[in-house]
Amino acid sequence: MIEALQYDFIQNAIIAGVLVSIAAGIIGSLVVVNKITFLAGGIAHSSYGGIGLAIFLGLPVLFGATIFAVTTAFIIAAITLKNRSRIDSIIGIMWAFGMGLGIIFVDLTPGYNVDLMSYLFGSIIAVSNEDIIYLSILDMFIVFLVLFFYKQILAVSYDSEFAKLRGINVRFFYTLILILAALSVVAAIKVVGLILVIALLTIPTYLAEMFAKKLSTMMALSALLATSFTLLGLMISYFYDISSGASIIMVGVVTLFIVKILGKK
C-alpha cells in the first residue's frame, strides 16, 4: 500500500475519505439520536434528481446534488413537522420523485454515456482536486454550524418539548439538522454512493453510542471509527480490486458484528 501513495488518485481518495468520515461521524450521531435515519435515506435518494439535473445542465455534480438535497431537506422538514403521522408516505414520494427525475434528466442529456453506478455505489478513486476543495468547504461549514449551535442542537435532539419551553426555536433547529444531514449525504456520494450512504452515517455512530455518554464524545468517536473503516476499506479495495464503497461498509458491518459478539460474552 505504501507504494500506492505515490499516485495522485490514491492520495485524493484518502483525503476525501477522511473528510467524508468527519462529516459522517458528526452528522451520523445527530441522525441516530434524532431517529431520522429514514428521513436521511429519503434525502439521500432524492438527491439523485440533483445529480441528473447537474449532468443535464453541465454543472458540477456535487453542486447539483447539494442544491437538490438541501431543497428536499427543507420540504421534508416543513411537511413532517406538521404531519408526522405520514412521514413514511412523504419520504417514499420524495425518494421516488428524486430518483425518477434524475434518470429522466440523464436520459435527456445528449451524448452522455458515463456509468451512473458510480453515483449509486461510490467511486472514491475518481475524486478530483475540485471535489477535495468542495468537500473541505462542506466539512468546515458542517463543523462550524455544529460547534456554534451545539447547545441548541443538543437540547432539540434529546428533548424537543423542553427545548421549546426554554425558548429554543425547535422548527429552525430540526430543519438545520436535516440540512446538515443532506450536506453529509452529498459529501458521501463520491465515497460510498447514495445506496450505501446511510450505512456510513449509522454504523460508526451505533458503535460509538455503546461507549460514549455525551453527544460530543459520540460525534468524535464516530468520526474516528468512520475514518478507520474508510481507510481499511480502501486498503482492501486496492489489494483485491473490488468496489471501495462496498468494502468500506463491509468493514463497518464486520466490526459491528464482532463488537456485538464480544459484548454478549
Coordinates of C-alpha atoms in Angstrom, one line a residue:
M1 CA 0.0 0.0 0.0
I2 CA 3.0 2.3 0.7
E3 CA 4.0 2.4 -3.0
A4 CA 0.4 3.2 -4.0
L5 CA 0.6 6.5 -2.1
Q6 CA 2.7 8.0 -4.9
Y7 CA -0.4 8.1 -7.1
D8 CA -2.5 11.3 -7.0
F9 CA -5.8 9.4 -7.2
I10 CA -4.9 7.3 -4.1
Q11 CA -3.9 10.5 -2.2
N12 CA -7.2 12.2 -3.2
A13 CA -9.1 9.1 -2.2
I14 CA -7.6 9.1 1.3
I15 CA -8.1 12.8 1.8
A16 CA -11.7 12.5 0.6
G17 CA -12.3 9.5 2.8
V18 CA -11.1 11.3 5.9
L19 CA -13.2 14.5 5.1
V20 CA -16.3 12.5 4.5
S21 CA -15.7 10.4 7.6
I22 CA -15.6 13.5 9.8
A23 CA -18.9 14.7 8.4
A24 CA -20.5 11.3 8.6
G25 CA -19.4 10.9 12.2
I26 CA -20.7 14.2 13.4
I27 CA -24.0 14.2 11.5
G28 CA -24.5 10.5 11.8
S29 CA -24.7 11.0 15.5
L30 CA -27.5 13.6 15.1
V31 CA -29.3 11.3 12.6
V32 CA -29.3 8.4 15.1
V33 CA -30.1 10.4 18.2
N34 CA -33.0 12.2 16.5
K35 CA -34.2 8.9 15.0
I36 CA -34.3 10.4 11.5
T37 CA -32.4 7.6 9.6
F38 CA -35.3 7.0 7.3
L39 CA -35.6 10.8 6.6
A40 CA -31.9 10.9 5.8
G41 CA -32.3 8.0 3.5
G42 CA -35.1 9.8 1.7
I43 CA -32.9 12.9 1.2
A44 CA -30.0 10.7 0.0
H45 CA -32.0 9.0 -2.8
S46 CA -34.0 12.1 -3.8
S47 CA -30.7 13.9 -4.3
Y48 CA -30.2 11.8 -7.4
G49 CA -32.5 14.2 -9.0
G50 CA -29.9 16.9 -8.4
I51 CA -27.2 14.7 -10.0
G52 CA -29.3 14.2 -13.1
L53 CA -30.1 17.9 -13.3
A54 CA -26.4 18.9 -12.9
I55 CA -25.5 16.5 -15.7
F56 CA -28.2 17.9 -17.9
L57 CA -27.2 21.5 -17.3
G58 CA -23.4 20.8 -17.4
L59 CA -22.9 21.8 -13.8
P60 CA -20.6 20.1 -11.2
V61 CA -22.4 17.0 -10.0
L62 CA -21.8 17.6 -6.3
F63 CA -23.1 21.2 -6.6
G64 CA -26.3 20.0 -8.2
A65 CA -26.7 17.2 -5.6
T66 CA -26.2 19.8 -2.8
I67 CA -28.9 22.2 -4.1
F68 CA -31.4 19.3 -4.6
A69 CA -30.6 17.6 -1.3
V70 CA -30.9 20.9 0.8
T71 CA -34.2 21.8 -1.0
T72 CA -35.5 18.3 -0.2
A73 CA -34.5 18.7 3.4
F74 CA -36.4 22.0 3.6
I75 CA -39.5 20.4 2.1
I76 CA -39.3 17.3 4.3
A77 CA -38.8 19.4 7.4
A78 CA -41.8 21.6 6.6
I79 CA -44.1 18.7 6.0
T80 CA -43.0 16.3 8.7
L81 CA -43.2 19.0 11.4
K82 CA -46.9 19.4 10.7
N83 CA -47.8 15.8 9.8
R84 CA -45.5 13.3 11.5
S85 CA -48.1 10.5 11.1
R86 CA -47.5 10.5 7.3
I87 CA -43.7 10.6 7.4
D88 CA -43.2 7.2 5.7
S89 CA -45.5 8.2 2.7
I90 CA -43.9 11.6 2.3
I91 CA -40.4 10.1 2.3
G92 CA -41.4 7.4 -0.2
I93 CA -42.8 10.1 -2.5
M94 CA -39.7 12.3 -2.3
W95 CA -37.5 9.2 -2.7
A96 CA -39.3 8.1 -5.9
F97 CA -39.6 11.6 -7.3
G98 CA -35.9 12.4 -7.0
M99 CA -34.7 9.1 -8.4
G100 CA -37.2 9.3 -11.3
L101 CA -36.3 12.9 -12.1
G102 CA -32.6 12.2 -12.1
I103 CA -32.9 9.3 -14.5
I104 CA -35.1 11.4 -16.9
F105 CA -32.6 14.2 -16.9
V106 CA -29.7 11.8 -17.6
D107 CA -31.7 10.2 -20.5
L108 CA -32.4 13.7 -21.9
T109 CA -28.7 14.6 -21.8
P110 CA -27.3 14.3 -25.4
G111 CA -24.3 12.0 -25.7
Y112 CA -24.0 11.2 -22.0
N113 CA -22.8 7.7 -21.5
V114 CA -21.0 7.7 -18.2
D115 CA -21.7 4.8 -15.9
L116 CA -24.2 6.1 -13.3
M117 CA -23.4 3.2 -10.9
S118 CA -20.5 5.2 -9.5
Y119 CA -23.0 7.7 -8.0
L120 CA -25.1 4.8 -6.6
F121 CA -22.3 2.8 -5.1
G122 CA -19.4 5.3 -4.9
S123 CA -16.2 5.8 -6.8
I124 CA -13.7 7.2 -4.4
I125 CA -10.7 6.8 -6.7
A126 CA -12.4 9.2 -9.2
V127 CA -12.3 12.1 -6.7
S128 CA -10.8 15.2 -8.3
N129 CA -8.9 18.1 -6.7
E130 CA -12.1 20.2 -7.2
D131 CA -14.0 17.6 -5.3
I132 CA -11.5 17.8 -2.4
I133 CA -11.9 21.5 -2.3
Y134 CA -15.7 21.2 -2.3
L135 CA -15.6 18.5 0.4
S136 CA -13.3 20.7 2.6
I137 CA -15.7 23.6 2.4
L138 CA -18.7 21.4 3.2
D139 CA -16.7 19.9 6.2
M140 CA -15.8 23.3 7.6
F141 CA -19.4 24.5 7.2
I142 CA -20.8 21.5 9.0
V143 CA -18.3 21.6 11.8
F144 CA -18.8 25.4 12.3
L145 CA -22.6 25.1 12.5
V146 CA -22.5 22.2 14.9
L147 CA -20.0 23.9 17.2
F148 CA -21.8 27.2 17.1
F149 CA -25.2 25.8 17.8
Y150 CA -24.2 22.8 19.8
K151 CA -26.2 23.5 22.9
Q152 CA -29.4 24.2 21.0
I153 CA -28.9 21.1 18.8
L154 CA -28.2 19.0 21.9
A155 CA -31.4 20.2 23.6
V156 CA -33.6 19.7 20.5
S157 CA -32.1 16.2 19.8
Y158 CA -32.8 14.8 23.3
D159 CA -35.9 16.7 24.5
S160 CA -37.6 19.0 21.9
E161 CA -40.5 19.8 24.3
F162 CA -38.1 21.0 27.0
A163 CA -36.1 22.9 24.4
K164 CA -39.3 24.6 23.3
L165 CA -40.1 25.7 26.8
R166 CA -36.6 27.1 27.1
G167 CA -37.4 29.4 24.1
I168 CA -35.3 27.4 21.6
N169 CA -36.7 27.5 18.0
V170 CA -37.3 23.8 17.6
R171 CA -38.6 24.2 14.0
F172 CA -35.4 26.0 13.0
F173 CA -33.0 23.5 14.5
Y174 CA -35.0 20.5 13.3
T175 CA -34.7 21.9 9.8
L176 CA -31.0 22.7 10.4
I177 CA -30.3 19.1 11.4
L178 CA -32.0 17.8 8.2
I179 CA -30.0 20.3 6.1
L180 CA -26.7 19.1 7.8
A181 CA -27.8 15.5 7.1
A182 CA -28.3 16.5 3.4
L183 CA -24.9 18.0 3.2
S184 CA -23.3 14.9 4.7
V185 CA -25.1 12.8 2.2
V186 CA -23.7 14.8 -0.6
A187 CA -20.2 14.6 0.8
A188 CA -20.5 10.8 1.0
I189 CA -21.7 10.3 -2.6
K190 CA -18.2 10.0 -4.1
V191 CA -17.1 7.7 -1.3
V192 CA -19.8 5.1 -0.8
G193 CA -22.6 6.3 -3.2
L194 CA -26.3 7.0 -2.5
I195 CA -27.2 3.4 -1.8
L196 CA -24.7 2.9 1.0
V197 CA -24.5 6.4 2.5
I198 CA -26.9 5.7 5.3
A199 CA -24.7 2.8 6.4
L200 CA -21.8 5.1 6.7
L201 CA -23.8 7.6 8.7
T202 CA -25.3 5.0 11.1
I203 CA -22.8 2.1 11.7
P204 CA -20.0 4.1 13.2
T205 CA -22.5 6.0 15.3
Y206 CA -24.2 2.9 16.5
L207 CA -20.8 1.6 17.7
A208 CA -19.8 4.9 19.2
E209 CA -23.1 5.0 21.1
M210 CA -22.1 1.9 23.0
F211 CA -19.1 3.6 24.6
A212 CA -20.0 7.3 24.7
K213 CA -22.0 9.0 27.4
K214 CA -22.1 12.5 25.7
L215 CA -23.2 13.6 22.3
S216 CA -19.9 15.4 21.7
T217 CA -17.9 12.2 22.6
M218 CA -20.2 10.2 20.3
M219 CA -19.5 12.5 17.4
A220 CA -15.7 12.4 17.9
L221 CA -15.6 8.6 18.4
S222 CA -18.0 8.1 15.4
A223 CA -15.8 10.2 13.2
L224 CA -12.7 8.2 14.3
L225 CA -14.5 4.9 13.6
A226 CA -15.7 6.1 10.2
T227 CA -12.2 7.2 9.3
S228 CA -10.8 3.8 10.3
F229 CA -13.5 1.9 8.3
T230 CA -12.8 4.1 5.3
L231 CA -9.0 3.7 5.3
L232 CA -9.2 0.0 5.9
G233 CA -11.9 -0.4 3.2
L234 CA -9.7 1.5 0.8
M235 CA -6.8 -0.9 1.5
I236 CA -8.9 -3.9 0.9
S237 CA -10.3 -2.4 -2.2
Y238 CA -6.8 -1.7 -3.6
F239 CA -5.4 -5.1 -2.8
Y240 CA -8.4 -7.2 -4.0
D241 CA -9.6 -4.9 -6.8
I242 CA -13.2 -4.6 -5.5
S243 CA -15.6 -1.8 -5.0
S244 CA -14.3 0.7 -2.5
G245 CA -17.7 1.8 -1.2
A246 CA -18.9 -1.8 -0.6
S247 CA -15.5 -2.6 1.1
I248 CA -15.8 0.3 3.5
I249 CA -19.3 -0.6 4.5
M250 CA -18.4 -4.3 4.9
V251 CA -15.5 -3.4 7.2
G252 CA -18.0 -1.4 9.3
V253 CA -20.6 -4.3 9.4
V254 CA -18.0 -6.9 10.3
T255 CA -16.6 -4.6 13.1
L256 CA -20.1 -4.1 14.5
F257 CA -20.8 -7.8 14.4
I258 CA -17.5 -8.6 16.3
V259 CA -18.2 -5.9 18.9
K260 CA -21.7 -7.2 19.5
I261 CA -20.5 -10.8 19.9
L262 CA -17.7 -9.8 22.3
G263 CA -20.2 -7.6 24.2
K264 CA -22.5 -10.5 24.8
K265 CA -19.7 -12.7 26.0

